[in-house]
Coordinates of N, CA and C in Angstrom, one line a residue:
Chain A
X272 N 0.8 -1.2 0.0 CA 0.0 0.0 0.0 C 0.9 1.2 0.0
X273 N 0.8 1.8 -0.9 CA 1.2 3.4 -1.4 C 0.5 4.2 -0.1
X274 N 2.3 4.9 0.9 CA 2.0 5.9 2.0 C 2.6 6.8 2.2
X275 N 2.6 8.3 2.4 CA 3.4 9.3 2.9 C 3.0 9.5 4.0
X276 N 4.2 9.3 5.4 CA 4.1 9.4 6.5 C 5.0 10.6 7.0
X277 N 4.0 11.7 7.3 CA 5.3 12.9 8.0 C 5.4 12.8 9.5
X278 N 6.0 13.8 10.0 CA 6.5 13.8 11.1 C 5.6 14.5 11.8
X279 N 5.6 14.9 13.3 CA 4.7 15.5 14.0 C 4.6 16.7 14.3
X280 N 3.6 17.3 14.4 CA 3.3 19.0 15.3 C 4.7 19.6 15.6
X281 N 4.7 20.5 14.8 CA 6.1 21.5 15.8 C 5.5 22.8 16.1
X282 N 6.0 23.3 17.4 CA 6.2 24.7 17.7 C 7.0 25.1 17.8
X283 N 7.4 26.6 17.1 CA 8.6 27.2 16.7 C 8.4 29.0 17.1
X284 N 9.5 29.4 17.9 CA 9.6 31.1 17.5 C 9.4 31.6 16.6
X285 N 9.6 32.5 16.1 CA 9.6 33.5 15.1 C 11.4 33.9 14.8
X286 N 11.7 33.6 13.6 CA 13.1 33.5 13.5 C 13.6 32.2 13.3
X287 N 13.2 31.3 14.3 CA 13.3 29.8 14.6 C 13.9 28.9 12.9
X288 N 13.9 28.0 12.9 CA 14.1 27.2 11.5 C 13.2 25.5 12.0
X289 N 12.4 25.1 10.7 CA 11.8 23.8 10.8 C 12.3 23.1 10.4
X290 N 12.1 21.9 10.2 CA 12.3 20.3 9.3 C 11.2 19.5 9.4
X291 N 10.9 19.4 8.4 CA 9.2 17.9 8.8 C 10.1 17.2 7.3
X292 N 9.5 16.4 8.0 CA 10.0 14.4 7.4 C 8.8 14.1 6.5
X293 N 9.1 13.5 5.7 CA 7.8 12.6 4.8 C 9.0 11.6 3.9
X294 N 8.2 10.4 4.8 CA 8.8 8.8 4.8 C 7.9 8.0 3.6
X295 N 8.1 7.8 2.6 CA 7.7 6.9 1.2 C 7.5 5.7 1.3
X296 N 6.7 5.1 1.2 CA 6.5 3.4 1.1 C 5.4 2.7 0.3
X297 N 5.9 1.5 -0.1 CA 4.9 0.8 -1.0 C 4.8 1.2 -2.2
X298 N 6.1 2.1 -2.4 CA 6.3 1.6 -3.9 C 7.8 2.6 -4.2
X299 N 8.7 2.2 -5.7 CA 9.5 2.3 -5.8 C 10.1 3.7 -5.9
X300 N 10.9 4.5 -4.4 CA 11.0 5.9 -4.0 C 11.8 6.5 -5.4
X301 N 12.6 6.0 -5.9 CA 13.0 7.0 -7.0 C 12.3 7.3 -8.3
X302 N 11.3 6.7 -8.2 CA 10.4 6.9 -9.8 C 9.5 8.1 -10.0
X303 N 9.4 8.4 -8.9 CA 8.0 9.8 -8.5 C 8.5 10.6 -7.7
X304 N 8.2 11.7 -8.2 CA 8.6 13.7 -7.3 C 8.1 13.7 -6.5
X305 N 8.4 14.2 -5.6 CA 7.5 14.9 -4.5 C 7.6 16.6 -4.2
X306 N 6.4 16.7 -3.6 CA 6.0 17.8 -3.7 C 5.5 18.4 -2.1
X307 N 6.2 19.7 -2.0 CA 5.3 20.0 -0.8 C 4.8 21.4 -0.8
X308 N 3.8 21.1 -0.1 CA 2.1 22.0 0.3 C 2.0 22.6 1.2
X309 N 1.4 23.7 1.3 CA 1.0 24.3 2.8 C -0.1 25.0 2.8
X310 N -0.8 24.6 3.7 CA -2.2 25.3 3.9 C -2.6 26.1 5.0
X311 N -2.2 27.4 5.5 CA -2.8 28.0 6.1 C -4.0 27.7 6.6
X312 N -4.2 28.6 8.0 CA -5.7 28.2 8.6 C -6.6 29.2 7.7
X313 N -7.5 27.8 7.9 CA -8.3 28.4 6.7 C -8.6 28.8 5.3
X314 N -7.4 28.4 4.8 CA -7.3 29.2 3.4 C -6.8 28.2 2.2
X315 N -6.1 28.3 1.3 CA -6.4 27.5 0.5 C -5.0 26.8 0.2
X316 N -4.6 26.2 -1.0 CA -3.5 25.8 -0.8 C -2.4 26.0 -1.9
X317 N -1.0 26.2 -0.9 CA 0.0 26.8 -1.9 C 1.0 26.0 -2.0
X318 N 1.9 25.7 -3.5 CA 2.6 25.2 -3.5 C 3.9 25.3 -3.0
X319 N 5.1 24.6 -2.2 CA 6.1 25.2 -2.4 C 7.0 24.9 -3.3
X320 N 7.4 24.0 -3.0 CA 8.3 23.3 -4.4 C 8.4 21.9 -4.6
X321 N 9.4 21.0 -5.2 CA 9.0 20.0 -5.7 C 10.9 19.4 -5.4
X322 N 10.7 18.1 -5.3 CA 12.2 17.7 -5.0 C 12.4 16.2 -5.9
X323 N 13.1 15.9 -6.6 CA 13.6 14.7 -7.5 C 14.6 13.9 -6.6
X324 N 14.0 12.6 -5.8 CA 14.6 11.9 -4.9 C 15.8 11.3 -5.7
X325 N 16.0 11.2 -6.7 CA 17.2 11.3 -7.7 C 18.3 12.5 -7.7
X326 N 19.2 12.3 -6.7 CA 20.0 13.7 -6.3 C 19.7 14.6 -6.0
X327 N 18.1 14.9 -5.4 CA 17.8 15.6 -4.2 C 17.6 17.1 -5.5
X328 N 17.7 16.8 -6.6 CA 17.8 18.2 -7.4 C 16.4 19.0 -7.0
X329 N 16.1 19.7 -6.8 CA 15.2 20.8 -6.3 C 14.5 22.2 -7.9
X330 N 13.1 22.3 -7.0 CA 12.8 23.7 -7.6 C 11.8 23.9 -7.0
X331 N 12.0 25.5 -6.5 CA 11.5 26.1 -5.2 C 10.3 27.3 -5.6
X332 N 9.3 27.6 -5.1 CA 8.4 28.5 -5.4 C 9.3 29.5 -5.3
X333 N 8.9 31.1 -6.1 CA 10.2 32.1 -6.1 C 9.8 32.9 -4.2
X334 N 8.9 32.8 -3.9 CA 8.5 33.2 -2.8 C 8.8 32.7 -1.6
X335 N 9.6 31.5 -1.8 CA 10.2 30.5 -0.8 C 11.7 30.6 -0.7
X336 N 12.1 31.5 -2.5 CA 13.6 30.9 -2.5 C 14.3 31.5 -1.4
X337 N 15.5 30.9 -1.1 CA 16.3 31.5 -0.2 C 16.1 31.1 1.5
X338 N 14.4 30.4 1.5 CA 13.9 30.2 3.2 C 14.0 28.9 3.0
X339 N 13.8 28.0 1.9 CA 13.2 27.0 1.9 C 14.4 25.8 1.4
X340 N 14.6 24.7 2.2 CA 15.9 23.7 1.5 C 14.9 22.2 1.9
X341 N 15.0 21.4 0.7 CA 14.2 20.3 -0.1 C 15.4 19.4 0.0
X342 N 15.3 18.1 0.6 CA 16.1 17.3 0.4 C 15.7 15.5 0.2
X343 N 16.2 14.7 0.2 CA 15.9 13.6 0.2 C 17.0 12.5 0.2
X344 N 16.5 11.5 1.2 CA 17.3 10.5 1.4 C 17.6 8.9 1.1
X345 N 17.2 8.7 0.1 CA 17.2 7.3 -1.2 C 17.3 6.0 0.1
X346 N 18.2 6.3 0.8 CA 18.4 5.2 1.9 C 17.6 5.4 2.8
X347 N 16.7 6.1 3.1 CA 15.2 5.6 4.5 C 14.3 6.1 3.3
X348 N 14.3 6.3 2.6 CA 13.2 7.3 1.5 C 12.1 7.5 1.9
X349 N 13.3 9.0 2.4 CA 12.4 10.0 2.7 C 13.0 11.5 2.5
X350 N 12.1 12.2 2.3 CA 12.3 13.7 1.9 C 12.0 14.7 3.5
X351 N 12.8 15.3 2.8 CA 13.0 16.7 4.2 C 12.0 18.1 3.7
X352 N 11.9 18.6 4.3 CA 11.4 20.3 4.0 C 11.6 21.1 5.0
X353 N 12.8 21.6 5.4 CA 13.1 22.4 5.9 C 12.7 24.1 5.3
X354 N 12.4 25.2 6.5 CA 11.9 26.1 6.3 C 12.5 27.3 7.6
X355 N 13.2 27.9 6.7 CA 14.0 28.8 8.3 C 13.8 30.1 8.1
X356 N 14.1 31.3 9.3 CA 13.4 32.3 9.7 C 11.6 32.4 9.4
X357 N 11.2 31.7 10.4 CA 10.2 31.7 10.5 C 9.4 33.0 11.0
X358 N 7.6 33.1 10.2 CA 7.2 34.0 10.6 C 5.9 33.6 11.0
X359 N 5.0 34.6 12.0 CA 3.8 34.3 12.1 C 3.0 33.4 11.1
X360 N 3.4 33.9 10.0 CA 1.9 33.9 8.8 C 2.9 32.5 8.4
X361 N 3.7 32.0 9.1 CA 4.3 30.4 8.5 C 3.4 29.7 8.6
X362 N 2.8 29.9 9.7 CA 1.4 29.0 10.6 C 0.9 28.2 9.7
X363 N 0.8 27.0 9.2 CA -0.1 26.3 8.9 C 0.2 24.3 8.6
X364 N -0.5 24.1 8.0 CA 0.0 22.5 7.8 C 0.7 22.4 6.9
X365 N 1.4 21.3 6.8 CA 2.7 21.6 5.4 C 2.4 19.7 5.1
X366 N 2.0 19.8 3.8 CA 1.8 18.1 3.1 C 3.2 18.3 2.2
X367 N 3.3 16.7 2.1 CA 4.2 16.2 1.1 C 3.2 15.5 0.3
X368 N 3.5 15.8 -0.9 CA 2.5 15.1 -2.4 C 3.8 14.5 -3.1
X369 N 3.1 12.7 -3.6 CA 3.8 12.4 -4.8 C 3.1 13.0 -6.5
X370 N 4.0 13.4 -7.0 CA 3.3 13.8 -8.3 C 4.1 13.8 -9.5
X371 N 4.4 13.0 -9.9 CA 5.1 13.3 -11.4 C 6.3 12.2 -11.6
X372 N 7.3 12.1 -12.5 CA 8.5 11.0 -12.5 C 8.0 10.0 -13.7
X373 N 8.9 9.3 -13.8 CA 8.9 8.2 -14.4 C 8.0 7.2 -14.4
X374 N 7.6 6.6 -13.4 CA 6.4 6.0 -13.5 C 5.1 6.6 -13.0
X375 N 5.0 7.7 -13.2 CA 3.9 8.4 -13.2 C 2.6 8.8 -14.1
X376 N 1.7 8.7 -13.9 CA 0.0 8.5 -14.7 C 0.4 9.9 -15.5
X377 N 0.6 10.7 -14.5 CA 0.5 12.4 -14.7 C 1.3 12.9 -13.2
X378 N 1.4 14.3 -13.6 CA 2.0 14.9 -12.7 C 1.3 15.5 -11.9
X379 N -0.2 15.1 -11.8 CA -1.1 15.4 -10.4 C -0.6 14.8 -9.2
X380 N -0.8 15.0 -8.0 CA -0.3 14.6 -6.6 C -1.3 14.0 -6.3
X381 N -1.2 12.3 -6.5 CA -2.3 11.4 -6.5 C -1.8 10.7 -5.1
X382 N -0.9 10.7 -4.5 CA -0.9 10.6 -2.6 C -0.4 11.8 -2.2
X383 N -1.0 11.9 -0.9 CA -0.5 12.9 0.0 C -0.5 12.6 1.4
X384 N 0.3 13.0 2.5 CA 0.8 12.7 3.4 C -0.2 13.0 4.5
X385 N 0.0 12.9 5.6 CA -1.1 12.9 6.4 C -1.3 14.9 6.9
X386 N -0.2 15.4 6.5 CA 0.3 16.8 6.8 C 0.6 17.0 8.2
X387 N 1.7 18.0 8.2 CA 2.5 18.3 9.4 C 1.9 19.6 10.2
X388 N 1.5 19.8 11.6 CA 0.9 21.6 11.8 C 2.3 21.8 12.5
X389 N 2.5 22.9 12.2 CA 3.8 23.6 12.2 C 3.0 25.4 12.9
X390 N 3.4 25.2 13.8 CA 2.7 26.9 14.6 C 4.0 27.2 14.8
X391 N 3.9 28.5 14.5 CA 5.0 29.8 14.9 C 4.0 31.0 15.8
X392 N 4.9 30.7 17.1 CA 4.6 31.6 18.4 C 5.4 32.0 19.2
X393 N 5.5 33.2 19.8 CA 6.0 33.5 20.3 C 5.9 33.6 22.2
Chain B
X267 N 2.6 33.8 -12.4 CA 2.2 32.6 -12.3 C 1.1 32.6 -12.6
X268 N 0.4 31.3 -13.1 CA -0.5 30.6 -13.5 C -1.4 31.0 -12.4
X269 N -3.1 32.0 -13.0 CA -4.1 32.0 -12.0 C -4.8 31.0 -12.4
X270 N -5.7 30.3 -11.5 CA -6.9 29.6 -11.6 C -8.0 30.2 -10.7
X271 N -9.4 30.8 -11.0 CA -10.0 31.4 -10.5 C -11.4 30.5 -10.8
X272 N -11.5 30.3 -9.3 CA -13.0 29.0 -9.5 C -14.1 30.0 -9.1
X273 N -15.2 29.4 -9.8 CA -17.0 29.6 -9.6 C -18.1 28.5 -9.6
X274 N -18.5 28.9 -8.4 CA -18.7 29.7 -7.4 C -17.7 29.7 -6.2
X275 N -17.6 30.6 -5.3 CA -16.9 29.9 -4.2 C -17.6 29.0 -3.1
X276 N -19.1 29.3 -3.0 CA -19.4 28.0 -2.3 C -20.8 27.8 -2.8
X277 N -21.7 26.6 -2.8 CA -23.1 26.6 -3.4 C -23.6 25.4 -2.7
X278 N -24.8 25.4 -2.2 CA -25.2 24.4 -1.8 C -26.3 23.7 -2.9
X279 N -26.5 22.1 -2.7 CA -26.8 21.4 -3.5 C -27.9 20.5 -2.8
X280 N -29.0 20.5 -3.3 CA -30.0 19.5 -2.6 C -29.3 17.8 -3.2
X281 N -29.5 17.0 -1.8 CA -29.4 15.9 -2.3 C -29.2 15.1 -3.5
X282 N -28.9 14.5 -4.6 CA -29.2 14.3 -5.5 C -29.3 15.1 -6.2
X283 N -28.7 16.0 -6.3 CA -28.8 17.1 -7.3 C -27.7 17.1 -7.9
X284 N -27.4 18.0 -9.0 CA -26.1 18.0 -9.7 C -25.9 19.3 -9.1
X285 N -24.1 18.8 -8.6 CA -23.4 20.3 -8.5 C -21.5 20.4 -9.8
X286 N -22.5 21.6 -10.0 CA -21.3 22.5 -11.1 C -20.1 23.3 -10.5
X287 N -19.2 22.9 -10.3 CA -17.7 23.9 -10.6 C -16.9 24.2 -11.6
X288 N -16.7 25.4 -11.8 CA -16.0 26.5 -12.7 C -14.5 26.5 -12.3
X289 N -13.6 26.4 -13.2 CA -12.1 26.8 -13.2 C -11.1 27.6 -14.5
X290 N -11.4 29.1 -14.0 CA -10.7 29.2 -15.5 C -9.6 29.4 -15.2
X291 N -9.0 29.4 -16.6 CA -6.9 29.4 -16.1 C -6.5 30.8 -16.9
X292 N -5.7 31.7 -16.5 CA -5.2 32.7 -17.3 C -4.0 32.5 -18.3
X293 N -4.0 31.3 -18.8 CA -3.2 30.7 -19.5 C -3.9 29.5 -20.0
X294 N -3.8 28.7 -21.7 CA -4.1 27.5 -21.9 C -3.3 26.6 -21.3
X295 N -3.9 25.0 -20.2 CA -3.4 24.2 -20.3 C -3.5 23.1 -21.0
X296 N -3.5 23.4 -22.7 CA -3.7 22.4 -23.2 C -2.1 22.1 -23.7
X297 N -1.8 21.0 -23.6 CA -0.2 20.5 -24.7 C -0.6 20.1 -25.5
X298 N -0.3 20.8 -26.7 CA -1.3 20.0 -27.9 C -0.4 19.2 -28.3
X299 N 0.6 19.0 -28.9 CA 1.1 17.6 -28.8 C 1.3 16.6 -28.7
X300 N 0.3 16.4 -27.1 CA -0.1 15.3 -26.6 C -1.6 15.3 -26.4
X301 N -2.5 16.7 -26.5 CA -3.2 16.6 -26.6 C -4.2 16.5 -25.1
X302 N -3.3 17.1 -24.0 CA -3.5 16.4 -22.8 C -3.8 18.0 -22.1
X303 N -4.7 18.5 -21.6 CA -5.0 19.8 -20.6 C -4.1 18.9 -19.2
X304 N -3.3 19.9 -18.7 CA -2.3 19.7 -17.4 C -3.2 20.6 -16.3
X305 N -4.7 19.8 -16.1 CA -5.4 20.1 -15.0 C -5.9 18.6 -14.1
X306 N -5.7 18.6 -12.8 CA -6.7 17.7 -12.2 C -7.4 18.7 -10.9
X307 N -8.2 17.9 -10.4 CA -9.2 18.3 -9.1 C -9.7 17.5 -7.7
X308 N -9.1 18.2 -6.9 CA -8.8 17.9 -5.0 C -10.3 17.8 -4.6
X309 N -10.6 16.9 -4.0 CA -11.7 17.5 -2.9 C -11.0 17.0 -1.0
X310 N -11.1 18.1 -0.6 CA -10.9 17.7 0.7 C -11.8 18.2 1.7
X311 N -11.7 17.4 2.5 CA -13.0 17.1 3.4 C -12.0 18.0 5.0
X312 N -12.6 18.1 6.4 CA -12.0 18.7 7.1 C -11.2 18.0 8.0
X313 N -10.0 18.7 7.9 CA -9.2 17.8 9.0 C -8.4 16.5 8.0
X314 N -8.7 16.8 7.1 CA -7.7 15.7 5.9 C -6.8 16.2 4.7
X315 N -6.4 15.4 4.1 CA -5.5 16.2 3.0 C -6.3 16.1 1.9
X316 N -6.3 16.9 0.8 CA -6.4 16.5 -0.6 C -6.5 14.9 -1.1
X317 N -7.6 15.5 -1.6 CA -7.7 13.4 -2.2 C -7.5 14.3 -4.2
X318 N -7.5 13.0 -4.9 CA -7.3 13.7 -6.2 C -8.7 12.7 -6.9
X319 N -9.1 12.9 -7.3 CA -10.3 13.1 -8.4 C -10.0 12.8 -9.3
X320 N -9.3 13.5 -10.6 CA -9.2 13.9 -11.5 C -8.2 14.2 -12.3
X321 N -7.6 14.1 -13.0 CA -6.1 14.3 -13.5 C -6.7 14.4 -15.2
X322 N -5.7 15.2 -15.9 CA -5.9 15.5 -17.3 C -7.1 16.2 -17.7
X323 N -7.3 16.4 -16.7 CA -8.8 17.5 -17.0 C -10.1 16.5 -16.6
X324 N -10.1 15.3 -17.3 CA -11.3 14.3 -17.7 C -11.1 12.8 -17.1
X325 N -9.5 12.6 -16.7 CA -9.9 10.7 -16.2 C -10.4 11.1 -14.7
X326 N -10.7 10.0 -14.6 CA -10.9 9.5 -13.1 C -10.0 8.9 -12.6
X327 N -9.4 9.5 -11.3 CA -8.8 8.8 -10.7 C -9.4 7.3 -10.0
X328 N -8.6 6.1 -10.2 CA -8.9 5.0 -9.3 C -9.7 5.2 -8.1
X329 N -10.8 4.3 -7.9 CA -11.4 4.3 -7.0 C -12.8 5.4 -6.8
X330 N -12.4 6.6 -7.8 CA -13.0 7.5 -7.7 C -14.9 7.2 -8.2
X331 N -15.5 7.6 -7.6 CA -17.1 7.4 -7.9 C -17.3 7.6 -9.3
X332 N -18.2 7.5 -10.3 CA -18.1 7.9 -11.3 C -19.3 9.1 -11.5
X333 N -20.1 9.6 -10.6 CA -20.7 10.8 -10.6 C -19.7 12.0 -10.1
X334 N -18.7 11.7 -10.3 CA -17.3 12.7 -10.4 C -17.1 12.9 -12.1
X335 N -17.5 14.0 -12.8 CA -17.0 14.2 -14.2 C -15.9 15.2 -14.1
X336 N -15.0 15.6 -15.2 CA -14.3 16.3 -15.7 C -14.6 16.8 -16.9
X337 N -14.0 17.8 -17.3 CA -14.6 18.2 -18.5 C -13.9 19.6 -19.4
X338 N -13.9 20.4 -20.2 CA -13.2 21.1 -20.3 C -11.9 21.3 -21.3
X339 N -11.6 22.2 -22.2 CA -10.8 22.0 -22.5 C -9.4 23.9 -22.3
X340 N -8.0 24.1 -22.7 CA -7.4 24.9 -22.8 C -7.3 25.7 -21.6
X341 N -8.6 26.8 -21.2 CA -8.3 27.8 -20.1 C -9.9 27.5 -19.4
X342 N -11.0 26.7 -19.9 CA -11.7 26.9 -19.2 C -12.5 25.1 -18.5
X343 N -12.6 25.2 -17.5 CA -12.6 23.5 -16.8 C -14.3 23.7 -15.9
X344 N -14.5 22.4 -16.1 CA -15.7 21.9 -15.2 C -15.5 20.6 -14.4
X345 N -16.4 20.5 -13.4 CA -15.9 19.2 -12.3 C -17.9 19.5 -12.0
X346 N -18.1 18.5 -12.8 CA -19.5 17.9 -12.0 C -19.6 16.6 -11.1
X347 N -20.5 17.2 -10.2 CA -20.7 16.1 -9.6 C -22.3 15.7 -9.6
X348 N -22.8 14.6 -10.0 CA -24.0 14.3 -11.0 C -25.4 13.9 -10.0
X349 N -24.7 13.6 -9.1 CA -26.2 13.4 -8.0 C -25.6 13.7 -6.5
X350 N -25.5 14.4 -6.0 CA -24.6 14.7 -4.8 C -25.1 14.0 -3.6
X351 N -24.2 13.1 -3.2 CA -24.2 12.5 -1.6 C -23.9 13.4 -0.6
X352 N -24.1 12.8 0.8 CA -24.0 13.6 1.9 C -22.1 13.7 2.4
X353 N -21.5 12.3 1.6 CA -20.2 12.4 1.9 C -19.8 13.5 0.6
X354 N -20.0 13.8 -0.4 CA -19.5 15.1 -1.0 C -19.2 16.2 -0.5
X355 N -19.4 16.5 0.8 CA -19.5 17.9 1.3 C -18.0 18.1 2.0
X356 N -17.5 18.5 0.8 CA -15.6 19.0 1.2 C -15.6 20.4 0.2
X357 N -14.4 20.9 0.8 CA -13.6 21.9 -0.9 C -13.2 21.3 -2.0
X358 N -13.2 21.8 -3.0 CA -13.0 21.2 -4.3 C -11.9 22.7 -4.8
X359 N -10.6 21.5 -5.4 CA -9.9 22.7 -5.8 C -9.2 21.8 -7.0
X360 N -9.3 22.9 -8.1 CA -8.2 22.9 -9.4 C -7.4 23.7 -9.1
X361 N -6.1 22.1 -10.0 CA -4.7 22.4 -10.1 C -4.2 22.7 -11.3
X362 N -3.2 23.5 -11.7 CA -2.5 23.4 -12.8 C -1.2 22.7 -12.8
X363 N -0.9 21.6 -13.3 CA 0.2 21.4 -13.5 C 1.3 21.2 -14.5
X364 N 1.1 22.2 -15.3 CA 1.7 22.7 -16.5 C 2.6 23.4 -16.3
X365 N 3.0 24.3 -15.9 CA 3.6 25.3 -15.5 C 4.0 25.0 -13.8
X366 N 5.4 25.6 -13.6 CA 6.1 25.7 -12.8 C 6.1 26.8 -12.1
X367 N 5.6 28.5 -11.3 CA 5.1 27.2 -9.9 C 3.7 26.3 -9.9
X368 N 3.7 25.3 -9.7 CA 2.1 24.6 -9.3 C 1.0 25.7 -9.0
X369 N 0.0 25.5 -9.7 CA -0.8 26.9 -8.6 C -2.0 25.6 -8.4
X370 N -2.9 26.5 -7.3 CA -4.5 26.2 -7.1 C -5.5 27.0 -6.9
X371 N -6.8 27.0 -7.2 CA -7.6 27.7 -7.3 C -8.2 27.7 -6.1
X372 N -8.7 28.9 -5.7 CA -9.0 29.5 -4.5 C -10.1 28.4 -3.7
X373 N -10.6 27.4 -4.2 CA -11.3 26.1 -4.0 C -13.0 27.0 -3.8
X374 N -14.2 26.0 -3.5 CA -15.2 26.2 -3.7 C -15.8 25.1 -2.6
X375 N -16.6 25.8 -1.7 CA -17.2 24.9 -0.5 C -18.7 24.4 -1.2
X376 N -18.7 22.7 -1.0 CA -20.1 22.4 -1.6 C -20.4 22.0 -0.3
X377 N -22.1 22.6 0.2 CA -22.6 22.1 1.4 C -24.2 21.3 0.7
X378 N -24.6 20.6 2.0 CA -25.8 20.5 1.2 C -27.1 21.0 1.5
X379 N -28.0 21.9 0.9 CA -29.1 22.8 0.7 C -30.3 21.9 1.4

């Protein structure tokens, strides 16, 4: 069974830096992209960027570039999303989506992870 | 970036009724080449992630009901849903994924009337 499993609830300062986990299973980690998500309370959903577990090669929303570092680890396969100087309006849930690759239908994000809440408070 | 601007943002639907959503793109996603619109459609319910629906404008994803349609071609998209259940009652959002950044549309609340 095809699963993205992230990591749990963080609370963070303002300034602070994150990392949430999303662990791949049930099917073969280097053939499909991942992608990660964040949803504000309430509101709708934005992308951030996208990571090729094939050398970790990256591309970042331009609104992220510079906060945001995308990684992945072929040996637990699993991907990182790291997000530093945090700010209030960080607040929200952050999903990892598989979507796109080599053995992929289409590059829709046909799994997604259970999402991470990530609060920034002071 | 790629806008997608849905209609309505929210509408309620008697039982069994058919409910309509609107997606237009400020850009064609059609690849004519392949012939393929680079749109699918989320519905998420509360407290869950995105489920996918819909991919290339018109398949169905696995598993998916088939009073889930797609439809649409270039810049302008529809997502019916043909007799509405009580578990339909989530957001519904179009994606573009043609273009680099990913966008989504501001989604559309279906409740039921």
């Amino acid at each position: 069974q095809v699963h993205l499993f992230q990591s749990g609830a963080e609370v963070k300062k303002p300034g602070a830096s994150v990392k949430v986990s999303c662990k791949a299973s049930g099917y073969t980690f280097t053939t499909y992209y991942l992608h990660w998500v964040r949803q504000a309370p309430g509101q709708g959903l934005e992308w951030m960027g996208i990571v090729n577990p094939v050398g970790s090669t990256t591309t970042y929303a331009q609104r992220f570039q510079g906060r945001v570092t995308m990684t992945s680890d072929t040996s637990t396969t699993t991907v990182y999303m790291e997000l530093s100087s945090l700010r209030f309006e960080d607040t929200a849930v952050y999903y990892c989506a598989r979507g796109g690759g080599i053995a992929a239908l289409s590059d829709a994000f046909d799994i997604w992870g259970q999402g991470t809440v990530v609060t920034v408070s002071s | 970036d790629i806008v997608l601007t849905q209609s309505p943002d929210s509408l309620a639907v008697s039982l069994g009724e058919r409910a309509t959503i609107n997606c237009k793109s400020s850009q064609s996603l059609l690849y004519s080449s392949k012939n393929k619109n680079y749109l699918a459609w989320y519905q998420q319910k509360p407290g869950q992630p995105p489920k996918l629906l819909i991919y290339w404008a018109s398949t169905r994803e696995s598993g998916v009901p088939d009073r889930f349609s797609g439809s649409g071609s270039g810049t302008d998209f529809t997502l019916t849903i043909s007799s509405l259940q009580a578990e339909d009652v989530a957001v519904y959002y179009c994606q573009q994924y043609y273009y680099t950044p990913r966008t989504f549309g501001q989604g559309t609340k279906v409740e039921i009337k």
